[in-house]
Coordinates of C-alpha atoms in Angstrom, one line a residue:
X1 CA 105.2 88.2 105.8
X2 CA 108.7 87.3 104.7
X3 CA 109.5 90.9 103.9
X4 CA 108.1 92.0 107.3
X5 CA 110.2 89.4 109.1
X6 CA 113.4 90.4 107.2
X7 CA 112.7 94.1 107.8
X8 CA 112.2 93.6 111.6
X9 CA 115.4 91.4 111.9
X10 CA 117.3 93.9 109.8
X11 CA 116.5 96.8 112.1
X12 CA 117.0 94.7 115.3
X13 CA 120.3 93.0 114.4
X14 CA 121.6 95.9 112.2
X15 CA 122.1 93.6 109.1
X16 CA 120.9 94.1 105.6
X17 CA 118.2 91.9 104.1
X18 CA 120.6 90.1 101.8
X19 CA 122.8 88.9 104.7
X20 CA 119.7 87.8 106.7
X21 CA 118.3 85.9 103.7
X22 CA 121.6 84.1 103.3
X23 CA 121.4 83.1 107.0
X24 CA 117.7 82.2 107.2
X25 CA 116.8 80.4 103.9
X26 CA 118.2 77.4 102.0
X27 CA 119.5 77.6 98.5
X28 CA 118.4 75.6 95.5
X29 CA 120.7 73.4 93.5
X30 CA 121.3 76.4 91.2
X31 CA 122.4 78.5 94.2
X32 CA 119.2 80.7 94.3
X33 CA 117.6 81.4 97.7
X34 CA 114.3 79.5 98.4
X35 CA 111.5 80.1 100.9
X36 CA 112.6 77.0 102.9
X37 CA 114.0 78.0 106.4
X38 CA 117.4 76.6 107.4
X39 CA 117.4 74.1 110.3
X40 CA 119.8 76.3 112.3
X41 CA 118.1 79.6 111.5
X42 CA 116.7 80.1 115.1
X43 CA 120.0 79.2 116.8
X44 CA 121.9 81.6 114.5
X45 CA 119.4 84.4 115.2
X46 CA 119.7 83.8 119.0
X47 CA 123.5 83.9 118.7
X48 CA 123.4 87.2 116.8
X49 CA 120.9 88.7 119.4
X50 CA 123.2 87.6 122.2
X51 CA 126.1 89.4 120.6
X52 CA 123.9 92.5 120.2
X53 CA 123.0 92.4 123.9
X54 CA 126.7 91.9 124.8
X55 CA 127.5 95.2 123.1
X56 CA 124.9 97.0 125.2
X57 CA 127.1 96.9 128.2
X58 CA 128.2 100.5 128.7
X59 CA 131.8 101.8 129.3
X60 CA 130.9 102.9 132.8
X61 CA 134.4 103.9 133.8
X62 CA 134.8 106.4 130.9
X63 CA 131.2 107.6 131.4
X64 CA 131.9 108.3 135.1
X65 CA 135.4 109.8 134.6
X66 CA 134.2 112.2 131.9
X67 CA 131.0 113.2 133.8
X68 CA 132.8 113.7 137.1
X69 CA 135.6 115.8 135.6
X70 CA 132.9 118.0 133.9
X71 CA 131.1 118.3 137.3
X72 CA 134.3 119.3 139.0
X73 CA 135.0 121.9 136.4
X74 CA 131.5 123.4 136.8
X75 CA 131.7 123.5 140.6
X76 CA 135.2 125.1 140.5
X77 CA 133.9 127.7 138.0
X78 CA 131.0 128.5 140.4
X79 CA 133.3 128.7 143.3
X80 CA 135.7 131.1 141.6
X81 CA 132.9 133.3 140.4
X82 CA 131.6 133.8 143.9
X83 CA 135.1 134.5 145.2
X84 CA 135.6 137.2 142.6
X85 CA 132.3 138.8 143.5
X86 CA 132.9 138.4 147.3
X87 CA 136.4 140.0 147.3
X88 CA 136.0 142.3 144.3
X89 CA 139.0 140.9 142.3
X90 CA 139.7 139.7 138.8
X91 CA 136.7 141.3 137.1
X92 CA 137.6 139.8 133.6
X93 CA 137.6 136.3 135.0
X94 CA 141.0 135.4 133.7
X95 CA 142.5 134.1 136.9
X96 CA 141.7 130.5 138.2
X97 CA 142.7 128.3 141.0
X98 CA 145.9 129.4 142.8
X99 CA 146.2 132.4 140.5
X100 CA 142.8 133.7 141.8
X101 CA 143.9 133.2 145.4
X102 CA 147.1 135.2 144.6
X103 CA 144.9 138.0 143.2
X104 CA 142.9 138.0 146.4
X105 CA 146.1 138.0 148.5
X106 CA 147.5 141.0 146.5
X107 CA 144.2 142.9 146.8
X108 CA 144.3 142.7 150.6
X109 CA 148.1 143.1 151.0
X110 CA 147.8 146.6 152.4
X111 CA 145.6 145.2 155.3
X112 CA 148.0 142.3 155.9
X113 CA 145.3 139.8 155.0
X114 CA 146.8 136.4 154.2
X115 CA 145.2 133.5 152.3
X116 CA 145.1 131.5 155.5
X117 CA 142.9 134.2 157.1
X118 CA 140.7 134.4 154.0
X119 CA 140.1 130.6 154.2
X120 CA 139.2 131.0 157.8
X121 CA 136.6 133.7 157.0
X122 CA 133.0 132.4 157.9
X123 CA 131.6 133.3 154.5
X124 CA 134.5 131.5 152.8
X125 CA 133.9 128.4 154.9
X126 CA 130.2 128.5 154.2
X127 CA 130.8 128.8 150.5
X128 CA 133.3 125.9 150.6
X129 CA 130.8 123.7 152.4
X130 CA 128.1 124.5 149.9
X131 CA 130.3 123.6 146.9
X132 CA 131.5 120.4 148.6
X133 CA 127.9 119.3 149.1
X134 CA 127.1 120.0 145.4
X135 CA 130.2 117.9 144.4
X136 CA 129.0 115.0 146.6
X137 CA 125.5 115.2 145.2
X138 CA 126.7 115.1 141.6
X139 CA 129.0 112.2 142.3
X140 CA 126.1 110.3 143.9
X141 CA 124.0 111.0 140.8
X142 CA 126.6 109.7 138.4
X143 CA 127.1 106.5 140.5
X144 CA 123.4 105.9 140.6
X145 CA 123.2 106.2 136.8
X146 CA 126.1 103.7 136.4
X147 CA 124.4 101.3 138.8
X148 CA 121.2 101.6 136.8
X149 CA 123.0 100.8 133.5
X150 CA 124.8 97.8 135.0
X151 CA 121.5 96.4 136.4
X152 CA 119.8 96.8 132.9
X153 CA 122.7 94.9 131.3
X154 CA 122.5 92.1 133.9
X155 CA 118.8 91.8 133.5
X156 CA 119.2 91.4 129.7
X157 CA 121.9 88.7 130.2
X158 CA 119.7 86.8 132.7
X159 CA 116.7 87.0 130.4
X160 CA 118.7 85.6 127.5
X161 CA 119.4 82.4 129.6
X162 CA 115.9 82.2 131.1
X163 CA 114.1 82.6 127.8
X164 CA 116.1 79.7 126.4
X165 CA 115.1 77.5 129.4
X166 CA 111.5 78.5 128.9
X167 CA 111.6 77.4 125.2
X168 CA 113.2 74.1 126.1
X169 CA 110.6 73.4 128.8
X170 CA 107.7 74.2 126.5
X171 CA 109.0 72.0 123.6
X172 CA 109.4 69.1 126.1
X173 CA 105.6 69.2 126.5
X174 CA 105.0 68.6 122.8
X175 CA 102.7 71.5 122.1
X176 CA 100.9 71.5 118.8
X177 CA 102.6 74.1 116.6
X178 CA 102.3 75.1 113.0
X179 CA 104.2 73.0 110.5
X180 CA 105.8 76.0 109.0
X181 CA 109.0 76.5 111.1
X182 CA 109.0 80.3 110.9
X183 CA 105.4 80.4 112.2
X184 CA 106.2 78.0 114.9
X185 CA 109.2 80.1 116.0
X186 CA 107.1 83.3 116.1
X187 CA 104.4 81.5 118.2
X188 CA 107.1 80.3 120.7
X189 CA 108.6 83.8 120.8
X190 CA 105.1 85.4 121.4
X191 CA 104.4 82.9 124.2
X192 CA 107.7 83.5 126.0
X193 CA 107.6 87.3 125.8
X194 CA 103.9 87.6 126.6
X195 CA 103.8 85.4 129.7
X196 CA 107.3 85.6 131.2
X197 CA 108.9 88.9 130.3
X198 CA 107.3 90.7 133.3
X199 CA 108.8 88.4 135.9
X200 CA 112.1 88.8 137.6
X201 CA 114.7 86.0 137.8
X202 CA 117.4 85.3 140.4
X203 CA 120.0 82.5 140.1
X204 CA 119.2 79.7 142.6
X205 CA 122.8 78.6 143.0
X206 CA 122.2 75.3 141.2
X207 CA 122.3 76.6 137.6
X208 CA 118.6 77.4 137.6
X209 CA 116.5 80.5 138.4
X210 CA 114.0 81.5 141.1
X211 CA 110.9 83.3 139.6
X212 CA 110.1 86.6 141.3
X213 CA 107.1 88.9 141.0
X214 CA 107.0 92.3 142.8
X215 CA 110.0 91.4 144.9
X216 CA 108.5 88.2 146.1
X217 CA 109.2 84.7 144.9
X218 CA 106.4 82.9 143.1
X219 CA 105.1 80.0 145.2
X220 CA 102.7 77.1 144.8
X221 CA 99.6 76.5 146.9
X222 CA 101.7 74.8 149.6
X223 CA 104.0 77.8 150.1
X224 CA 107.0 76.2 148.3
X225 CA 108.9 78.0 145.6
X226 CA 107.4 77.2 142.1
X227 CA 110.0 75.9 139.7
X228 CA 110.3 77.6 136.3
X229 CA 109.4 74.4 134.5
X230 CA 106.2 74.1 136.5
X231 CA 105.2 77.7 135.7
X232 CA 105.8 77.0 132.0
X233 CA 103.7 73.9 132.1
X234 CA 100.8 75.6 133.9
X235 CA 100.9 78.6 131.5
X236 CA 101.2 76.5 128.4
X237 CA 98.2 74.4 129.4
X238 CA 96.0 77.6 129.1
X239 CA 97.5 78.4 125.6
X240 CA 98.3 75.2 123.7
X241 CA 96.9 71.8 123.0
X242 CA 99.4 69.0 123.1
X243 CA 100.3 66.0 121.0
X244 CA 98.9 62.8 122.5
X245 CA 101.5 60.6 124.2
X246 CA 102.3 57.1 122.9
X247 CA 101.8 54.3 125.4
X248 CA 104.7 51.8 125.6
X249 CA 103.9 48.4 124.1
X250 CA 100.9 49.8 122.2
X251 CA 102.6 50.8 119.0
X252 CA 101.0 48.1 116.9
X253 CA 97.5 49.2 117.9
X254 CA 97.4 52.8 116.6
X255 CA 93.8 52.7 115.5
X256 CA 94.7 55.1 112.7
X257 CA 95.6 58.1 114.8
X258 CA 99.4 57.9 114.8
X259 CA 99.7 55.6 117.8
X260 CA 97.9 57.9 120.3
X261 CA 96.0 56.2 123.1
X262 CA 92.4 57.1 122.7
X263 CA 90.2 55.1 125.1
X264 CA 87.9 57.8 126.4
X265 CA 84.2 58.4 125.6
X266 CA 82.3 61.6 126.4
X267 CA 78.5 61.8 126.7
X268 CA 78.5 65.5 125.9
X269 CA 80.7 68.5 125.5
X270 CA 80.2 69.2 129.2
X271 CA 81.8 65.9 130.0
X272 CA 84.7 66.8 127.9
X273 CA 85.4 70.1 129.7
X274 CA 84.8 68.4 133.0
X275 CA 87.5 65.8 132.2
X276 CA 89.9 68.6 131.2
X277 CA 89.3 70.4 134.4
X278 CA 90.0 67.2 136.4
X279 CA 93.3 66.7 134.5
X280 CA 94.5 70.3 135.0
X281 CA 98.3 70.3 135.6
X282 CA 98.8 67.0 133.7
X283 CA 99.8 67.8 130.1
X284 CA 100.0 64.1 129.1
X285 CA 96.5 63.4 130.3
X286 CA 95.1 66.6 128.8
X287 CA 96.6 65.6 125.4
X288 CA 94.9 62.2 125.6
X289 CA 91.6 63.8 126.5
X290 CA 91.9 66.3 123.6
X291 CA 92.8 63.5 121.2
X292 CA 89.9 61.4 122.3
X293 CA 87.4 64.3 121.9
X294 CA 88.7 65.0 118.4
X295 CA 88.5 61.3 117.4
X296 CA 84.9 61.2 118.8
X297 CA 83.9 64.3 116.9
X298 CA 85.4 62.9 113.7
X299 CA 83.6 59.6 114.1
X300 CA 80.3 61.4 114.8
X301 CA 80.7 63.5 111.7
X302 CA 81.2 60.4 109.6

């Protein structure tokens, strides 16, 4: 698993395994790398990932300028080709721009046809309108692509902030996680990406975010906007069990279960699940119910 983790991070962050190992794992007194994860490993990985996302922002001005110049050259080439065919001049295609107009003027000198009259010709006007329309369509296409890239960048920036808030909100609920830090981090990452990546998030003007789904804000049963912290709590309740909360003034009466308040009795497993259903939305109460059930099962086994 260690090799898989290093391999994945190496590809994602564009760093070699040796650099990542130095970052993630502690060293022994002899200076050799151990399997113990550094306390700041997660924050360092998040920092490196944020730097990677920052580099995703495209140079839209250069992209637009180069693409638009190319489009102008293609349109000008098409225009000049049709002018040569229409007026039968410059068969080798060497004349361009004003030089091509001069060739047309020279070809019609005997009939006293001037460039001004050529530009007033109905076919010339129709051709000019057609090429102008093509230029506008290409410009609109490039501007749409630039807007799309900017939106993608903004979404990634917003997600970086939102995912951090989700982790903080989840940890505040004291979910029961693996003792191994690397496993705990992977479980948190899986929870965040599985349950919250498909939402959209808009700043609420107060430093937080409004959760959106299919263009509509996510609301509670009363029609009020649902806070991100509430959505995290409801989702976490269906995924995790939580550590039992300690009751103030009861630290000296732990009863051998780490200070958790366990004063519930269940006649059957059905009673246990009924109690959980009644406490839905209250993580602290759910934690007490789970702790009481485990204690009762342990006592019955003994």
